[in-house]
Amino acid sequence: MPSPPRLRSRRPSRSITSKLGSDLYRSVAFVLAALDTAARPGRVGVTREGVLGRSAAAARRLMVVAVLVGIAALVAPATAPASEPPSPRIAHRAGDERDRCGPLIVKPSGRTWECTFVDNFSGTTLDSERWMTQRTTQTGFRTERTCYTDSPDNLALSDGTLVLTARKGRMVNCHFGAALLRTRYTGGMIGVRDRYTQTYGRFEVRGKFPATQDAGVHGGFWMYPRDDTYGRWPSSGEIDVAEWWSSDPTLVIPSLHFDGRDPDVDSGWDCRVEDVSAFHTYTVVWRRKLIEFSIDGVPCFSRSWDPDSPLRQPQPFDHPFRMILNMGVSASTATRHTDFPAPYVVDYVKAWK
């Protein structure tokens, strides 16, 4: 993995109307109200027939208004106030309206996202209707030398959060069929069940990573295809929303994996967080031909991918994916200085379509 650089920011500018112009406009409204209490300020409508039929008093009223409006036009700013640049394409919250995911989130189109999944981990045990636990002894899945278990030491609910913990302990024999992994490292991993998989939408986690800066710990929030529609990894795709290595503790990197991937452009090397041990919100908006990532509502990476032939965009990101959370050990980089236990604490997971 190349070393990560840079961070960019933009600040919009704003112009204001002069105080004198504002005062005159207010005076016009006041005189309109005083001259004709039956009329609503700012909504005077005059037809040709009405003017012809008005009394002299009404005509004088109109002349006074015309004079004031002319004066206001002379002292008003020569140019209209500059408008703010359009805000980034980030969903914004709409009033106090809520659904089971919380306050409604508005798309750039003006429509709201529809909540399809939420877990606030408010119980005492993991919701087995929503989640599957990863156990290396049952599935054979592992990351490097991490044996994933559902032991409370590696996977627990505490104070309204999910806690996935990477640990170093005594040597264990992690069997899967005839395969045997002997390791000191264990971790925790969960993934949503098939009925909660989804194609396209908005997916979000709020969590905090361990407060360690020594190499060896690895985890995050990512999405993996339900089926190998286009072949085995990486042919069918993978979306990393927030992947973290303790060797570079301020980088929480989003990535796309597929046949034809270029690591330099298909990963978000600018997605940095000053303190990963504090809670942050990591979000992906997955569209048919564009995938956008943000941290705490601030965009940090977007990508329109170009897969190898015979696939064509939007392949391979056009079929159902499942959400996954894990915390494990990069055994090849762990040292005697690596801090264990290393907990990944998750406040919630949500999805919308």
Tab-separated table of C-alpha atoms in Angstrom:
chain	number	residue	atom	x	y	z
A	1	MET	CA	0.000	0.000	0.000
A	2	PRO	CA	1.546	3.378	-0.983
A	3	SER	CA	1.954	6.010	1.691
A	4	PRO	CA	-1.022	8.417	1.829
A	5	PRO	CA	-0.862	12.223	1.286
A	6	ARG	CA	-2.910	15.441	1.313
A	7	LEU	CA	-6.138	16.959	2.535
A	8	ARG	CA	-8.152	19.675	0.834
A	9	SER	CA	-10.868	22.066	1.952
A	10	ARG	CA	-12.949	24.862	0.439
A	11	ARG	CA	-14.644	27.817	2.120
A	12	PRO	CA	-17.548	29.556	0.375
A	13	SER	CA	-17.768	33.377	0.328
A	14	ARG	CA	-20.876	35.462	0.965
A	15	SER	CA	-21.924	39.061	0.003
A	16	ILE	CA	-24.649	41.153	1.701
A	17	THR	CA	-27.110	43.895	0.700
A	18	SER	CA	-26.260	47.424	1.941
A	19	LYS	CA	-28.036	48.627	5.081
A	20	LEU	CA	-29.330	51.753	3.307
A	21	GLY	CA	-30.985	49.738	0.562
A	22	SER	CA	-32.585	47.416	3.112
A	23	ASP	CA	-33.972	50.355	5.123
A	24	LEU	CA	-35.544	51.896	2.014
A	25	TYR	CA	-37.197	48.645	1.016
A	26	ARG	CA	-38.642	48.401	4.513
A	27	SER	CA	-39.901	52.036	4.189
A	28	VAL	CA	-41.708	51.205	0.952
A	29	ALA	CA	-43.488	48.327	2.655
A	30	PHE	CA	-44.426	50.577	5.597
A	31	VAL	CA	-45.864	53.322	3.342
A	32	LEU	CA	-47.817	50.753	1.326
A	33	ALA	CA	-49.437	49.510	4.504
A	34	ALA	CA	-50.190	53.029	5.759
A	35	LEU	CA	-51.722	54.194	2.492
A	36	ASP	CA	-53.990	51.220	2.045
A	37	THR	CA	-54.633	49.015	5.035
A	38	ALA	CA	-56.879	46.831	2.960
A	39	ALA	CA	-53.973	45.747	0.752
A	40	ARG	CA	-51.331	43.131	1.744
A	41	PRO	CA	-47.804	44.658	1.712
A	42	GLY	CA	-45.758	43.790	-1.312
A	43	ARG	CA	-48.721	42.374	-3.279
A	44	VAL	CA	-50.299	45.510	-4.898
A	45	GLY	CA	-51.917	44.552	-8.189
A	46	VAL	CA	-53.262	47.220	-10.604
A	47	THR	CA	-55.231	46.500	-13.777
A	48	ARG	CA	-55.941	49.024	-16.540
A	49	GLU	CA	-59.654	49.022	-15.636
A	50	GLY	CA	-58.897	49.590	-11.979
A	51	VAL	CA	-56.680	52.593	-12.648
A	52	LEU	CA	-59.277	54.207	-14.850
A	53	GLY	CA	-61.884	53.828	-12.118
A	54	ARG	CA	-59.855	54.940	-9.121
A	55	SER	CA	-60.390	58.218	-7.308
A	56	ALA	CA	-57.848	61.018	-7.219
A	57	ALA	CA	-56.834	59.930	-3.745
A	58	ALA	CA	-55.926	56.508	-5.022
A	59	ALA	CA	-53.871	58.062	-7.826
A	60	ARG	CA	-51.941	60.142	-5.281
A	61	ARG	CA	-51.223	57.010	-3.311
A	62	LEU	CA	-49.771	55.346	-6.390
A	63	MET	CA	-47.582	58.383	-7.120
A	64	VAL	CA	-46.091	58.269	-3.606
A	65	VAL	CA	-45.302	54.580	-3.970
A	66	ALA	CA	-43.685	55.150	-7.383
A	67	VAL	CA	-41.419	57.877	-5.981
A	68	LEU	CA	-40.268	55.694	-3.091
A	69	VAL	CA	-39.603	52.725	-5.345
A	70	GLY	CA	-37.571	54.940	-7.694
A	71	ILE	CA	-35.439	56.236	-4.821
A	72	ALA	CA	-34.857	52.689	-3.594
A	73	ALA	CA	-33.725	51.629	-7.062
A	74	LEU	CA	-31.164	54.461	-7.203
A	75	VAL	CA	-29.485	53.583	-3.907
A	76	ALA	CA	-29.769	49.816	-4.154
A	77	PRO	CA	-26.569	47.872	-4.965
A	78	ALA	CA	-25.737	47.909	-8.665
A	79	THR	CA	-25.420	44.156	-8.716
A	80	ALA	CA	-27.404	41.496	-6.966
A	81	PRO	CA	-25.732	39.899	-3.961
A	82	ALA	CA	-23.528	37.001	-4.975
A	83	SER	CA	-25.133	33.720	-4.097
A	84	GLU	CA	-23.209	31.016	-2.249
A	85	PRO	CA	-21.700	28.300	-4.430
A	86	PRO	CA	-23.839	25.197	-4.565
A	87	SER	CA	-23.302	22.965	-1.564
A	88	PRO	CA	-21.619	19.590	-2.066
A	89	ARG	CA	-23.895	16.754	-3.059
A	90	ILE	CA	-24.444	15.680	0.513
A	91	ALA	CA	-27.848	14.611	1.751
A	92	HIS	CA	-29.261	17.066	4.288
A	93	ARG	CA	-31.747	16.502	7.066
A	94	ALA	CA	-35.371	17.577	6.646
A	95	GLY	CA	-36.921	19.261	9.661
A	96	ASP	CA	-38.115	17.030	12.467
A	97	GLU	CA	-39.564	14.278	10.277
A	98	ARG	CA	-38.271	10.843	11.218
A	99	ASP	CA	-38.401	7.189	10.301
A	100	ARG	CA	-36.860	4.189	12.048
A	101	CYS	CA	-33.377	5.255	10.861
A	102	GLY	CA	-33.842	8.673	12.510
A	103	PRO	CA	-34.300	12.119	10.919
A	104	LEU	CA	-35.232	11.894	7.252
A	105	ILE	CA	-32.358	12.424	4.826
A	106	VAL	CA	-33.007	14.281	1.592
A	107	LYS	CA	-31.451	13.317	-1.735
A	108	PRO	CA	-30.197	16.021	-4.131
A	109	SER	CA	-33.359	15.319	-6.156
A	110	GLY	CA	-35.501	16.460	-3.212
A	111	ARG	CA	-36.833	13.000	-2.433
A	112	THR	CA	-36.013	11.309	0.852
A	113	TRP	CA	-34.039	8.136	1.383
A	114	GLU	CA	-36.138	5.172	2.568
A	115	CYS	CA	-34.768	3.311	5.599
A	116	THR	CA	-34.222	-0.400	4.853
A	117	PHE	CA	-32.022	-1.510	7.770
A	118	VAL	CA	-31.030	-0.225	11.195
A	119	ASP	CA	-29.383	-1.761	14.235
A	120	ASN	CA	-28.517	0.420	17.231
A	121	PHE	CA	-27.180	-2.584	19.204
A	122	SER	CA	-29.372	-1.654	22.158
A	123	GLY	CA	-29.897	-5.206	23.419
A	124	THR	CA	-27.671	-7.538	25.385
A	125	THR	CA	-27.078	-10.072	22.599
A	126	LEU	CA	-26.571	-9.763	18.856
A	127	ASP	CA	-29.801	-9.877	16.814
A	128	SER	CA	-29.509	-13.241	15.055
A	129	GLU	CA	-32.422	-12.329	12.770
A	130	ARG	CA	-30.268	-9.620	11.215
A	131	TRP	CA	-26.697	-10.835	11.624
A	132	MET	CA	-24.531	-13.887	11.111
A	133	THR	CA	-21.339	-14.284	13.147
A	134	GLN	CA	-18.153	-15.312	11.383
A	135	ARG	CA	-16.459	-18.359	12.889
A	136	THR	CA	-13.333	-19.586	11.162
A	137	THR	CA	-13.893	-23.084	12.536
A	138	GLN	CA	-17.208	-23.246	10.636
A	139	THR	CA	-16.484	-21.313	7.444
A	140	GLY	CA	-12.713	-21.407	7.050
A	141	PHE	CA	-12.687	-17.637	6.502
A	142	ARG	CA	-9.794	-15.723	8.032
A	143	THR	CA	-7.739	-12.579	7.445
A	144	GLU	CA	-4.058	-13.471	7.589
A	145	ARG	CA	-3.581	-15.317	10.893
A	146	THR	CA	-6.765	-14.166	12.648
A	147	CYS	CA	-9.085	-16.890	13.898
A	148	TYR	CA	-12.571	-15.330	14.067
A	149	THR	CA	-14.781	-16.466	16.930
A	150	ASP	CA	-18.126	-15.589	18.508
A	151	SER	CA	-16.620	-15.663	21.996
A	152	PRO	CA	-17.612	-12.713	24.233
A	153	ASP	CA	-13.907	-11.906	24.272
A	154	ASN	CA	-14.140	-11.074	20.562
A	155	LEU	CA	-17.805	-10.146	20.029
A	156	ALA	CA	-20.093	-8.513	22.578
A	157	LEU	CA	-22.793	-5.880	23.069
A	158	SER	CA	-22.102	-3.300	25.762
A	159	ASP	CA	-23.834	-0.015	26.718
A	160	GLY	CA	-25.741	0.200	23.447
A	161	THR	CA	-22.755	-0.590	21.223
A	162	LEU	CA	-21.291	-3.545	19.366
A	163	VAL	CA	-17.708	-4.313	20.423
A	164	LEU	CA	-15.500	-6.363	18.086
A	165	THR	CA	-12.125	-7.025	19.701
A	166	ALA	CA	-8.823	-8.274	18.289
A	167	ARG	CA	-6.737	-10.127	20.859
A	168	LYS	CA	-3.389	-11.803	21.294
A	169	GLY	CA	-3.387	-14.741	23.684
A	170	ARG	CA	-2.277	-18.301	24.113
A	171	MET	CA	-1.757	-20.440	21.042
A	172	VAL	CA	-5.025	-21.920	19.738
A	173	ASN	CA	-5.780	-24.595	17.166
A	174	CYS	CA	-8.317	-23.088	14.773
A	175	HIS	CA	-9.668	-26.081	12.793
A	176	PHE	CA	-11.750	-26.037	9.634
A	177	GLY	CA	-12.193	-29.501	8.184
A	178	ALA	CA	-8.742	-30.858	7.478
A	179	ALA	CA	-7.221	-27.372	7.612
A	180	LEU	CA	-5.522	-26.200	10.782
A	181	LEU	CA	-4.533	-22.668	11.727
A	182	ARG	CA	-2.316	-22.383	14.802
A	183	THR	CA	-2.341	-18.802	15.972
A	184	ARG	CA	-2.249	-16.493	18.972
A	185	TYR	CA	-4.593	-14.000	17.307
A	186	THR	CA	-8.390	-13.932	17.499
A	187	GLY	CA	-10.933	-11.390	16.283
A	188	GLY	CA	-14.628	-10.659	15.752
A	189	MET	CA	-16.665	-10.381	12.543
A	190	ILE	CA	-20.362	-10.175	11.647
A	191	GLY	CA	-22.293	-9.869	8.374
A	192	VAL	CA	-25.951	-9.237	7.544
A	193	ARG	CA	-28.135	-12.153	6.522
A	194	ASP	CA	-29.187	-12.663	2.893
A	195	ARG	CA	-32.588	-11.013	3.264
A	196	TYR	CA	-30.874	-7.725	4.166
A	197	THR	CA	-28.596	-7.612	1.139
A	198	GLN	CA	-29.156	-4.706	-1.236
A	199	THR	CA	-28.167	-3.297	-4.633
A	200	TYR	CA	-27.470	0.465	-4.613
A	201	GLY	CA	-28.411	2.876	-1.835
A	202	ARG	CA	-26.899	4.626	1.157
A	203	PHE	CA	-25.017	2.703	3.862
A	204	GLU	CA	-23.591	4.099	7.087
A	205	VAL	CA	-21.759	3.120	10.256
A	206	ARG	CA	-20.928	5.193	13.317
A	207	GLY	CA	-17.975	3.782	15.166
A	208	LYS	CA	-14.542	4.270	16.674
A	209	PHE	CA	-11.316	2.357	16.145
A	210	PRO	CA	-8.705	1.410	18.764
A	211	ALA	CA	-6.450	4.123	20.168
A	212	THR	CA	-3.260	2.395	19.041
A	213	GLN	CA	-0.588	3.630	16.665
A	214	ASP	CA	1.455	0.447	16.477
A	215	ALA	CA	1.202	-1.777	13.421
A	216	GLY	CA	-0.754	-5.006	13.443
A	217	VAL	CA	-4.470	-4.229	13.921
A	218	HIS	CA	-6.879	-4.158	10.987
A	219	GLY	CA	-10.661	-3.813	10.659
A	220	GLY	CA	-13.551	-1.792	9.337
A	221	PHE	CA	-16.923	-1.609	7.614
A	222	TRP	CA	-17.139	-3.101	4.142
A	223	MET	CA	-19.503	-4.706	1.665
A	224	TYR	CA	-19.137	-8.015	-0.111
A	225	PRO	CA	-21.289	-9.582	-2.852
A	226	ARG	CA	-23.982	-12.015	-1.789
A	227	ASP	CA	-23.162	-14.207	-4.800
A	228	ASP	CA	-20.095	-14.666	-6.995
A	229	THR	CA	-22.081	-13.394	-9.973
A	230	TYR	CA	-18.980	-12.608	-12.041
A	231	GLY	CA	-16.564	-15.048	-10.424
A	232	ARG	CA	-14.501	-15.286	-7.256
A	233	TRP	CA	-12.912	-12.289	-5.555
A	234	PRO	CA	-12.262	-9.682	-6.813
A	235	SER	CA	-14.225	-10.376	-10.011
A	236	SER	CA	-17.641	-9.840	-8.375
A	237	GLY	CA	-16.527	-6.689	-6.546
A	238	GLU	CA	-15.963	-5.411	-3.021
A	239	ILE	CA	-16.759	-2.005	-1.506
A	240	ASP	CA	-14.633	-0.937	1.464
A	241	VAL	CA	-16.434	1.915	3.204
A	242	ALA	CA	-14.034	2.448	6.115
A	243	GLU	CA	-10.967	0.186	6.240
A	244	TRP	CA	-8.367	0.882	8.910
A	245	TRP	CA	-4.836	-0.284	9.680
A	246	SER	CA	-3.153	0.740	12.922
A	247	SER	CA	0.132	1.217	11.023
A	248	ASP	CA	-1.354	4.417	9.500
A	249	PRO	CA	-3.833	5.384	12.217
A	250	THR	CA	-5.300	8.575	10.719
A	251	LEU	CA	-6.169	6.974	7.368
A	252	VAL	CA	-9.631	5.380	7.151
A	253	ILE	CA	-9.629	4.323	3.558
A	254	PRO	CA	-12.526	3.606	1.186
A	255	SER	CA	-11.751	1.385	-1.802
A	256	LEU	CA	-13.303	-0.442	-4.727
A	257	HIS	CA	-12.047	-3.920	-5.633
A	258	PHE	CA	-12.746	-5.429	-9.059
A	259	ASP	CA	-10.918	-6.843	-12.068
A	260	GLY	CA	-9.068	-3.894	-13.570
A	261	ARG	CA	-8.673	-1.990	-10.303
A	262	ASP	CA	-5.915	0.639	-10.058
A	263	PRO	CA	-4.964	1.057	-6.366
A	264	ASP	CA	-3.777	4.623	-6.943
A	265	VAL	CA	-7.157	5.856	-8.180
A	266	ASP	CA	-9.647	3.300	-6.834
A	267	SER	CA	-8.871	4.053	-3.168
A	268	GLY	CA	-9.477	7.265	-1.229
A	269	TRP	CA	-6.026	8.287	-0.018
A	270	ASP	CA	-7.308	11.649	1.243
A	271	CYS	CA	-9.826	10.166	3.700
A	272	ARG	CA	-8.122	10.990	6.985
A	273	VAL	CA	-9.432	11.379	10.526
A	274	GLU	CA	-7.480	13.203	13.206
A	275	ASP	CA	-8.631	10.941	16.044
A	276	VAL	CA	-10.033	7.561	14.991
A	277	SER	CA	-10.571	6.599	18.641
A	278	ALA	CA	-13.488	9.086	18.774
A	279	PHE	CA	-16.847	8.278	17.187
A	280	HIS	CA	-17.147	9.203	13.505
A	281	THR	CA	-19.753	8.506	10.836
A	282	TYR	CA	-18.608	6.714	7.673
A	283	THR	CA	-21.021	6.729	4.726
A	284	VAL	CA	-21.175	5.404	1.177
A	285	VAL	CA	-23.764	6.361	-1.443
A	286	TRP	CA	-23.760	3.649	-4.101
A	287	ARG	CA	-25.302	4.603	-7.423
A	288	ARG	CA	-25.422	2.780	-10.735
A	289	LYS	CA	-22.308	4.439	-12.154
A	290	LEU	CA	-20.850	6.395	-9.239
A	291	ILE	CA	-19.912	5.486	-5.668
A	292	GLU	CA	-19.328	8.340	-3.195
A	293	PHE	CA	-17.774	8.182	0.279
A	294	SER	CA	-17.883	10.678	3.148
A	295	ILE	CA	-16.727	11.006	6.751
A	296	ASP	CA	-18.954	12.919	9.178
A	297	GLY	CA	-20.924	14.190	6.186
A	298	VAL	CA	-17.862	15.583	4.379
A	299	PRO	CA	-17.121	13.974	0.982
A	300	CYS	CA	-13.612	12.558	0.725
A	301	PHE	CA	-13.675	10.211	-2.297
A	302	SER	CA	-15.835	9.282	-5.271
A	303	ARG	CA	-15.234	6.877	-8.102
A	304	SER	CA	-16.723	5.832	-11.420
A	305	TRP	CA	-15.036	2.499	-12.168
A	306	ASP	CA	-13.810	0.909	-15.391
A	307	PRO	CA	-13.759	-2.915	-15.176
A	308	ASP	CA	-11.737	-5.200	-17.406
A	309	SER	CA	-13.456	-6.762	-20.414
A	310	PRO	CA	-15.817	-8.568	-20.807
A	311	LEU	CA	-17.483	-6.639	-17.948
A	312	ARG	CA	-18.896	-3.187	-18.576
A	313	GLN	CA	-20.009	-0.542	-16.105
A	314	PRO	CA	-22.058	-0.799	-13.894
A	315	GLN	CA	-20.705	-4.364	-13.574
A	316	PRO	CA	-19.571	-5.748	-11.186
A	317	PHE	CA	-21.348	-3.303	-8.831
A	318	ASP	CA	-24.860	-4.076	-10.039
A	319	HIS	CA	-25.941	-6.962	-7.814
A	320	PRO	CA	-26.758	-7.432	-4.097
A	321	PHE	CA	-24.027	-6.853	-1.498
A	322	ARG	CA	-24.015	-7.547	2.238
A	323	MET	CA	-22.653	-5.284	5.001
A	324	ILE	CA	-19.762	-6.653	7.092
A	325	LEU	CA	-17.944	-5.425	10.214
A	326	ASN	CA	-14.687	-6.891	11.484
A	327	MET	CA	-11.706	-6.345	13.744
A	328	GLY	CA	-8.709	-8.633	13.430
A	329	VAL	CA	-4.938	-8.799	13.322
A	330	SER	CA	-2.465	-8.319	10.503
A	331	ALA	CA	-0.115	-10.984	11.805
A	332	SER	CA	2.617	-10.074	9.327
A	333	THR	CA	2.934	-6.591	10.856
A	334	ALA	CA	1.977	-7.160	14.507
A	335	THR	CA	4.866	-6.696	16.931
A	336	ARG	CA	5.439	-7.055	20.658
A	337	HIS	CA	4.587	-3.342	20.900
A	338	THR	CA	1.120	-3.691	19.318
A	339	ASP	CA	-1.569	-2.809	21.856
A	340	PHE	CA	-3.972	-5.649	22.668
A	341	PRO	CA	-6.852	-6.019	23.222
A	342	ALA	CA	-7.891	-3.736	20.340
A	343	PRO	CA	-11.661	-2.951	20.305
A	344	TYR	CA	-13.694	-1.609	17.369
A	345	VAL	CA	-16.796	-0.022	18.943
A	346	VAL	CA	-19.871	0.436	16.718
A	347	ASP	CA	-22.784	2.679	17.696
A	348	TYR	CA	-25.069	1.795	14.767
A	349	VAL	CA	-25.342	0.431	11.243
A	350	LYS	CA	-27.973	1.832	8.855
A	351	ALA	CA	-29.007	1.447	5.228
A	352	TRP	CA	-31.403	3.281	2.930
A	353	LYS	CA	-32.620	2.933	-0.631
